[in-house]
mmCIF file of N, CA and C in Angstrom:
data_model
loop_
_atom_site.group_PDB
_atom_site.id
_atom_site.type_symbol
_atom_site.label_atom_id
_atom_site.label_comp_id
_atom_site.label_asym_id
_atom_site.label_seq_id
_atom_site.Cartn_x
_atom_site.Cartn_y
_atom_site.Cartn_z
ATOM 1 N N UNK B 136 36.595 -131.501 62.714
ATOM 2 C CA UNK B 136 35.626 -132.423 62.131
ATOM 3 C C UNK B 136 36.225 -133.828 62.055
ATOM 4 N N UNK B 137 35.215 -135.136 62.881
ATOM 5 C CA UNK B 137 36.080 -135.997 62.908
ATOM 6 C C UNK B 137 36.497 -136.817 61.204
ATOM 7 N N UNK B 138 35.199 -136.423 60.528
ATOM 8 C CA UNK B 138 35.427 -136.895 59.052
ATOM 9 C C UNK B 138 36.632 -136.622 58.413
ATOM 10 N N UNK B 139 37.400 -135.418 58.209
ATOM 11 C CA UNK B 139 38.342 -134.979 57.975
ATOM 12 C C UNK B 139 39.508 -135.794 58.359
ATOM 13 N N UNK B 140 39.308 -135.569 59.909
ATOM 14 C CA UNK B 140 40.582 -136.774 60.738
ATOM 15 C C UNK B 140 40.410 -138.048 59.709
ATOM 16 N N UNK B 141 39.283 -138.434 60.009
ATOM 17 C CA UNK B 141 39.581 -140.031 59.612
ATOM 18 C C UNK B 141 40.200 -140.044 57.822
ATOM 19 N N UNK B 142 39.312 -139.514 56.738
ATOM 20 C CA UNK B 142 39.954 -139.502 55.741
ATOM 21 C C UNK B 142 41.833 -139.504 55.987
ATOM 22 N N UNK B 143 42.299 -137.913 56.788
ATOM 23 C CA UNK B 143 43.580 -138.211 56.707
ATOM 24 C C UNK B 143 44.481 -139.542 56.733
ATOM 25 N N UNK B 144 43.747 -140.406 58.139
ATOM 26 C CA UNK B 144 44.129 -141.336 58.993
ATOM 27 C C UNK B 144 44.267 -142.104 57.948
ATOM 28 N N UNK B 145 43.249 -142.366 57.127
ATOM 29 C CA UNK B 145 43.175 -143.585 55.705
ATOM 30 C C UNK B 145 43.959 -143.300 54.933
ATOM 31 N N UNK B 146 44.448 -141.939 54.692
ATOM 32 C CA UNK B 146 45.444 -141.923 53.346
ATOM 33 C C UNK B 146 46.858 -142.125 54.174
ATOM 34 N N UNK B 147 47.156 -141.763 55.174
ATOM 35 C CA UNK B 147 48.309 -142.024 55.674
ATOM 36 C C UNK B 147 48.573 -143.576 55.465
ATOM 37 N N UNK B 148 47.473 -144.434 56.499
ATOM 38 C CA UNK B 148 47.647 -145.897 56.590
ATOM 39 C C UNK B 148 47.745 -146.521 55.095
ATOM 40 N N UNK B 149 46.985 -145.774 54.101
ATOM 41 C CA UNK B 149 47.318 -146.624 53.374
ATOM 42 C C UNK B 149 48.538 -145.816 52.431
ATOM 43 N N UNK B 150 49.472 -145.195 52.757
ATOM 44 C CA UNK B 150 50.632 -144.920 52.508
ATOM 45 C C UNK B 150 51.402 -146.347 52.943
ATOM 46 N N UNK B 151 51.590 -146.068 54.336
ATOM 47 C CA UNK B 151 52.229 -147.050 55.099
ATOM 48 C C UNK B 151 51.950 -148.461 54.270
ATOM 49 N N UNK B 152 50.905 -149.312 54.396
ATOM 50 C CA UNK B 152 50.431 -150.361 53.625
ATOM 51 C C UNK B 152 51.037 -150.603 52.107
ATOM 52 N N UNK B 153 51.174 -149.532 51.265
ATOM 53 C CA UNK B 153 51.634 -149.429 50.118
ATOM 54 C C UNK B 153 53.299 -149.639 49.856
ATOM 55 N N UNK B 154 53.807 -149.342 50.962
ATOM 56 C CA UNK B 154 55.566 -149.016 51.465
ATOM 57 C C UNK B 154 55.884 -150.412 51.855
ATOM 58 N N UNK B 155 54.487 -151.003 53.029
ATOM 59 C CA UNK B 155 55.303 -152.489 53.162
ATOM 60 C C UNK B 155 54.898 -153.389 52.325
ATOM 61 N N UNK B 156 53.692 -153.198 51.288
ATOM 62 C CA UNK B 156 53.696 -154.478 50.206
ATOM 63 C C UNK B 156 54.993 -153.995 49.322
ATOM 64 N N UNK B 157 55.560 -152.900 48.916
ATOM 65 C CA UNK B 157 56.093 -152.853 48.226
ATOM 66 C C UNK B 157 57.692 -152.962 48.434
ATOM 67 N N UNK B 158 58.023 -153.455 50.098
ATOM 68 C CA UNK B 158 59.380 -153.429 50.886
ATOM 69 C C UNK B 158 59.148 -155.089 50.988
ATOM 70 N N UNK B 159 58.230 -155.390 50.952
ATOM 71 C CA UNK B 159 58.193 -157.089 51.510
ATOM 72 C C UNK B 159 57.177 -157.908 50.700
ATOM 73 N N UNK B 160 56.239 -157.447 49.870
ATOM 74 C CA UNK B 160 55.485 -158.357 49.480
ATOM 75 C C UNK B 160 53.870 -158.658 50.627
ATOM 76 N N UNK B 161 53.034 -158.981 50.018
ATOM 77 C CA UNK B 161 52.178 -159.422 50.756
ATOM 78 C C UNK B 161 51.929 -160.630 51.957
ATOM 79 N N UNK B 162 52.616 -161.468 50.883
ATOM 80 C CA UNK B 162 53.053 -162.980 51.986
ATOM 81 C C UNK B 162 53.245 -163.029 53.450
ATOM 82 N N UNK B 163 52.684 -163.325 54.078
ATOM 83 C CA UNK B 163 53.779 -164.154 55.550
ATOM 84 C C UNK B 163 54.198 -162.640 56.023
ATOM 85 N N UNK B 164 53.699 -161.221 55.977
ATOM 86 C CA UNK B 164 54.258 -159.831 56.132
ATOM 87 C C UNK B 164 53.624 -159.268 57.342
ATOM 88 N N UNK B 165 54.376 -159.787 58.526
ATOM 89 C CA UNK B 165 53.397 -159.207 59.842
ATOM 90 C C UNK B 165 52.607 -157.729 60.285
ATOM 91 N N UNK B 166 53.934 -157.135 60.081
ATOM 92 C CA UNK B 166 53.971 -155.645 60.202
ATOM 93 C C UNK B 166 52.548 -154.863 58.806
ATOM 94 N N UNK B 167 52.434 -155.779 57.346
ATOM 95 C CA UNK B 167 51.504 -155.549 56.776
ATOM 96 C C UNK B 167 49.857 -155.628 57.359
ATOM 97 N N UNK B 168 50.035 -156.723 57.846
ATOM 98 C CA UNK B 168 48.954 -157.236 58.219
ATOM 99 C C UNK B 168 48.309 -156.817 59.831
ATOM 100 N N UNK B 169 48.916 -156.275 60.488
ATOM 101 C CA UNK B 169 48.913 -155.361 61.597
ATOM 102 C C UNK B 169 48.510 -153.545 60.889
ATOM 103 N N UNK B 170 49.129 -153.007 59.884
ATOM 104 C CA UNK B 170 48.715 -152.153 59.250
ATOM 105 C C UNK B 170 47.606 -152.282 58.433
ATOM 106 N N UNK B 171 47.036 -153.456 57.755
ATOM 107 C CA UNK B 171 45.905 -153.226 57.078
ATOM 108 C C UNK B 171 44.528 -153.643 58.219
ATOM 109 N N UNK B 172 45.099 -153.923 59.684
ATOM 110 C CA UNK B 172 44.147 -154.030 60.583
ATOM 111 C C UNK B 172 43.705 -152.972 61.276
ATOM 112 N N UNK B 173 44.766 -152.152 60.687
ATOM 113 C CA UNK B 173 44.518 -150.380 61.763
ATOM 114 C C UNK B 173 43.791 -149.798 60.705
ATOM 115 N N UNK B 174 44.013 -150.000 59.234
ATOM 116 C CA UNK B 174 43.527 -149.389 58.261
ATOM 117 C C UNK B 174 41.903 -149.612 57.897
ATOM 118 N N UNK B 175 41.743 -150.895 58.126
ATOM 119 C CA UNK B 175 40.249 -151.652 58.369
ATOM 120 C C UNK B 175 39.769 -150.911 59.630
ATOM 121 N N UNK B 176 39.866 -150.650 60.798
ATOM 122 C CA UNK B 176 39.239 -149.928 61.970
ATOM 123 C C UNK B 176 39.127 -148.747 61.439
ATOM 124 N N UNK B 177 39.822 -148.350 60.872
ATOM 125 C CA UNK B 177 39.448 -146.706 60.583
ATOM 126 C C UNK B 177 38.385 -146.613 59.724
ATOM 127 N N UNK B 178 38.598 -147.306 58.512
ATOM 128 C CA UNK B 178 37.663 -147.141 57.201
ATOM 129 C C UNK B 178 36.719 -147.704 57.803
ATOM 130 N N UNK B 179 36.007 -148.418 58.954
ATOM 131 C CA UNK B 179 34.815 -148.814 59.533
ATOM 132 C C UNK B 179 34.215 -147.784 60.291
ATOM 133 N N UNK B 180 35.272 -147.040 61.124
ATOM 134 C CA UNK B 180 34.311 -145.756 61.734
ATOM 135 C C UNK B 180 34.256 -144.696 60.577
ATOM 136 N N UNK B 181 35.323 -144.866 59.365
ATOM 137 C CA UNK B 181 34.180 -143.860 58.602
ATOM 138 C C UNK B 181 33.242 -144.264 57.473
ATOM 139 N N UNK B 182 32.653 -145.316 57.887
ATOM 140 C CA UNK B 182 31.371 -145.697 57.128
ATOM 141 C C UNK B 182 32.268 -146.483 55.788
ATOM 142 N N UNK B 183 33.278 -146.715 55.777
ATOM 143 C CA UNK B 183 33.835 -147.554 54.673
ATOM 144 C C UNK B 183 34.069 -149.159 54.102
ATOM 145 N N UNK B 184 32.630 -149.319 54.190
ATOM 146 C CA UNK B 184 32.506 -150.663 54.655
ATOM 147 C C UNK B 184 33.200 -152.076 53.660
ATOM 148 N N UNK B 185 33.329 -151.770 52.636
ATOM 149 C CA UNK B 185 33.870 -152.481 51.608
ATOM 150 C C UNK B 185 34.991 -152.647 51.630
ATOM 151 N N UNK B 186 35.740 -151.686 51.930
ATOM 152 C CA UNK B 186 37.324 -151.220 52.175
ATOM 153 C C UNK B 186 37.562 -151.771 53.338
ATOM 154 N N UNK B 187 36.795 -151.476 54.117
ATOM 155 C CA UNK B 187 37.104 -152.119 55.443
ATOM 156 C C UNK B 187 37.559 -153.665 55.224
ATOM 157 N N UNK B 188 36.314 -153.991 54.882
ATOM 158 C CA UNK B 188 35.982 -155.624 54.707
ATOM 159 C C UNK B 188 37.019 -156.423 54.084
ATOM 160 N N UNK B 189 37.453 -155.515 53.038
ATOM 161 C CA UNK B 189 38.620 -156.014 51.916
ATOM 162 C C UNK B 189 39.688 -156.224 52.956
ATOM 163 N N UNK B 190 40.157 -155.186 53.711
ATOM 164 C CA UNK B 190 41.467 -154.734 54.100
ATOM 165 C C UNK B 190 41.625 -155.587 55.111
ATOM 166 N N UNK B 191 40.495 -155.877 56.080
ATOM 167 C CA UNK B 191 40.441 -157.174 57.410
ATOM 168 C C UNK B 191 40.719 -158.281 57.187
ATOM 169 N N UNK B 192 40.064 -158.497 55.542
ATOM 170 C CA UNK B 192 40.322 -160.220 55.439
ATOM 171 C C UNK B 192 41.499 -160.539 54.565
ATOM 172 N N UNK B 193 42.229 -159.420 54.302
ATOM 173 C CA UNK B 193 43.773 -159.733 54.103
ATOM 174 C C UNK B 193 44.836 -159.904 55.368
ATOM 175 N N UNK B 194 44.097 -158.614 56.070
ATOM 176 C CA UNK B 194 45.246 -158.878 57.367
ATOM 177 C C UNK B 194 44.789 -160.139 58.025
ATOM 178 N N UNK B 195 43.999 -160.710 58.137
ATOM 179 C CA UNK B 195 43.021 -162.065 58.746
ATOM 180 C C UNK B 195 43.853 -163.315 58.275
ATOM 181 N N UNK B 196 44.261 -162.933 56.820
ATOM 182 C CA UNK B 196 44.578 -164.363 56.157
ATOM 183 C C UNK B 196 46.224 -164.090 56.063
ATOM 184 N N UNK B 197 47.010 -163.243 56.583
ATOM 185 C CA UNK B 197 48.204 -163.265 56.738
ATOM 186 C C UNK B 197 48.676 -163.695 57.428
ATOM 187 N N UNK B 198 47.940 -163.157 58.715
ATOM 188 C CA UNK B 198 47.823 -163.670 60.350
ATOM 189 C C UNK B 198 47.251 -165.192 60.182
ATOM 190 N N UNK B 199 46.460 -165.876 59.831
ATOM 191 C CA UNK B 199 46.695 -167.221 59.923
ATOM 192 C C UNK B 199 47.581 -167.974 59.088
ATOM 193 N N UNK B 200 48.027 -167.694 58.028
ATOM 194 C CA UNK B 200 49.373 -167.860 57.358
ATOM 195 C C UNK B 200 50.580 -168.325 58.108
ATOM 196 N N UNK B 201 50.680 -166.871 59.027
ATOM 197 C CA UNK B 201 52.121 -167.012 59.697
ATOM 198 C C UNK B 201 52.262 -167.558 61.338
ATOM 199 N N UNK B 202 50.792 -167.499 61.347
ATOM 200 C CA UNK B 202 50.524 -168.156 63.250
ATOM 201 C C UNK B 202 51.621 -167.880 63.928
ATOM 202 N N UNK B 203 51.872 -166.549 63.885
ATOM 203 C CA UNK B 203 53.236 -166.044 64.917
ATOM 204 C C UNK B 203 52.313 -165.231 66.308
ATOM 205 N N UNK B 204 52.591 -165.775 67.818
ATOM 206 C CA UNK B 204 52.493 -165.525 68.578
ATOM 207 C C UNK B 204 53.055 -164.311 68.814
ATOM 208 N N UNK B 205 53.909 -163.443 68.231
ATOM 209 C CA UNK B 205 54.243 -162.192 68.578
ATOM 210 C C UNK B 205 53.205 -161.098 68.359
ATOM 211 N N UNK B 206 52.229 -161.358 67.514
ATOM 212 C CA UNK B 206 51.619 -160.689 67.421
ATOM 213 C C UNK B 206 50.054 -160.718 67.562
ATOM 214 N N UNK B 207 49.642 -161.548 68.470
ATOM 215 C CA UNK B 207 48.240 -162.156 68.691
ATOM 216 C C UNK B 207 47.565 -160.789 69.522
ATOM 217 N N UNK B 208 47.849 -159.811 69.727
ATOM 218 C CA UNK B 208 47.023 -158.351 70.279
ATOM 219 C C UNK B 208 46.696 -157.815 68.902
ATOM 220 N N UNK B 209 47.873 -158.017 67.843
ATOM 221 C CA UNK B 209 47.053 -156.827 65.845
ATOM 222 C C UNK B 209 45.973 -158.196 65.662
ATOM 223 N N UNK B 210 46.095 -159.447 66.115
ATOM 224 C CA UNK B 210 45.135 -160.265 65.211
ATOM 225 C C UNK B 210 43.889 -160.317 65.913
ATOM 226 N N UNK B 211 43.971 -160.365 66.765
ATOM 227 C CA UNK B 211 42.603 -160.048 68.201
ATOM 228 C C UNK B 211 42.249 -158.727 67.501
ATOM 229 N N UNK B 212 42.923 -157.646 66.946
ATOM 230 C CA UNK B 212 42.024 -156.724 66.881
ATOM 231 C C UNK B 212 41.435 -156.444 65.652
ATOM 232 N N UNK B 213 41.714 -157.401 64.486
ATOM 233 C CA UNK B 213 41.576 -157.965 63.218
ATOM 234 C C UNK B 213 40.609 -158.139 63.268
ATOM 235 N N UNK B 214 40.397 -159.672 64.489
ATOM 236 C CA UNK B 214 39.248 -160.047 64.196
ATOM 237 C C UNK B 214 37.890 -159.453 65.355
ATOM 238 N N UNK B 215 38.353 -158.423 66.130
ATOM 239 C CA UNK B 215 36.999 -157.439 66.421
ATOM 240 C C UNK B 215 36.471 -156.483 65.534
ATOM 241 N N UNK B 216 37.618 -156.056 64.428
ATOM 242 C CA UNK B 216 36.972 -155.246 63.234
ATOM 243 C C UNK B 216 36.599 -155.786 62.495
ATOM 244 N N UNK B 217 36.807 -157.198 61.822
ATOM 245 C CA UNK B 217 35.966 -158.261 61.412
ATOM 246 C C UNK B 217 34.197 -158.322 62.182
ATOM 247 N N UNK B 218 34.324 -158.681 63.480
ATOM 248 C CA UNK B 218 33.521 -158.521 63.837
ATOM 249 C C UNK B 218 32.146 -157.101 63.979
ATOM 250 N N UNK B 219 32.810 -156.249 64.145
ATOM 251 C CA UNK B 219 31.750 -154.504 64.114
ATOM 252 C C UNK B 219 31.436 -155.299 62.444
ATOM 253 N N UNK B 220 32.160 -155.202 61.571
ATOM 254 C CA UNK B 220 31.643 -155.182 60.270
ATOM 255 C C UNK B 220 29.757 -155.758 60.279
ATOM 256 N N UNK B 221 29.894 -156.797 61.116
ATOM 257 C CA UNK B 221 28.704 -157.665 61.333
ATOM 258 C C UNK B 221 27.819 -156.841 62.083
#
């Protein structure tokens, strides 16, 4: 059942998410903000739209924070789950 999957997928990611605010802080935290963009895609295919929404426009505003070119493929995909939201 894919419902099942995805719940898991969300409690994992937001394991992960919880480990790097709490290893680095929210700030300027790439690797966060790449994780709360995988975490936002998921909670959108499972109908989690609030969560989603929350979780995109943190990783959104980290990523323009730190305007690091290393990672312009997690922010491209930031802002296509930004986008489905619409």
């Amino acid at each position: 059942d894919y419902t099942d999957r995805y719940a898991k997928a969300i409690a994992l990611l937001q394991e992960v998410t919880n480990g790097l605010t709490k290893k680095a802080g929210e700030k300027e935290n790439l690797r966060l903000a790449e994780a709360l963009g995988a975490l936002a895609a998921v909670q959108l295919r499972a109908a989690a739209y609030k969560e989603a929404e929350a979780n995109v426009d943190k990783a959104l505003t980290i990523f323009k924070s730190k305007r690091s070119g290393r990672r312009l493929l997690a922010y491209a995909r930031a802002l296509q789950t930004k986008a489905r939201l619409y």
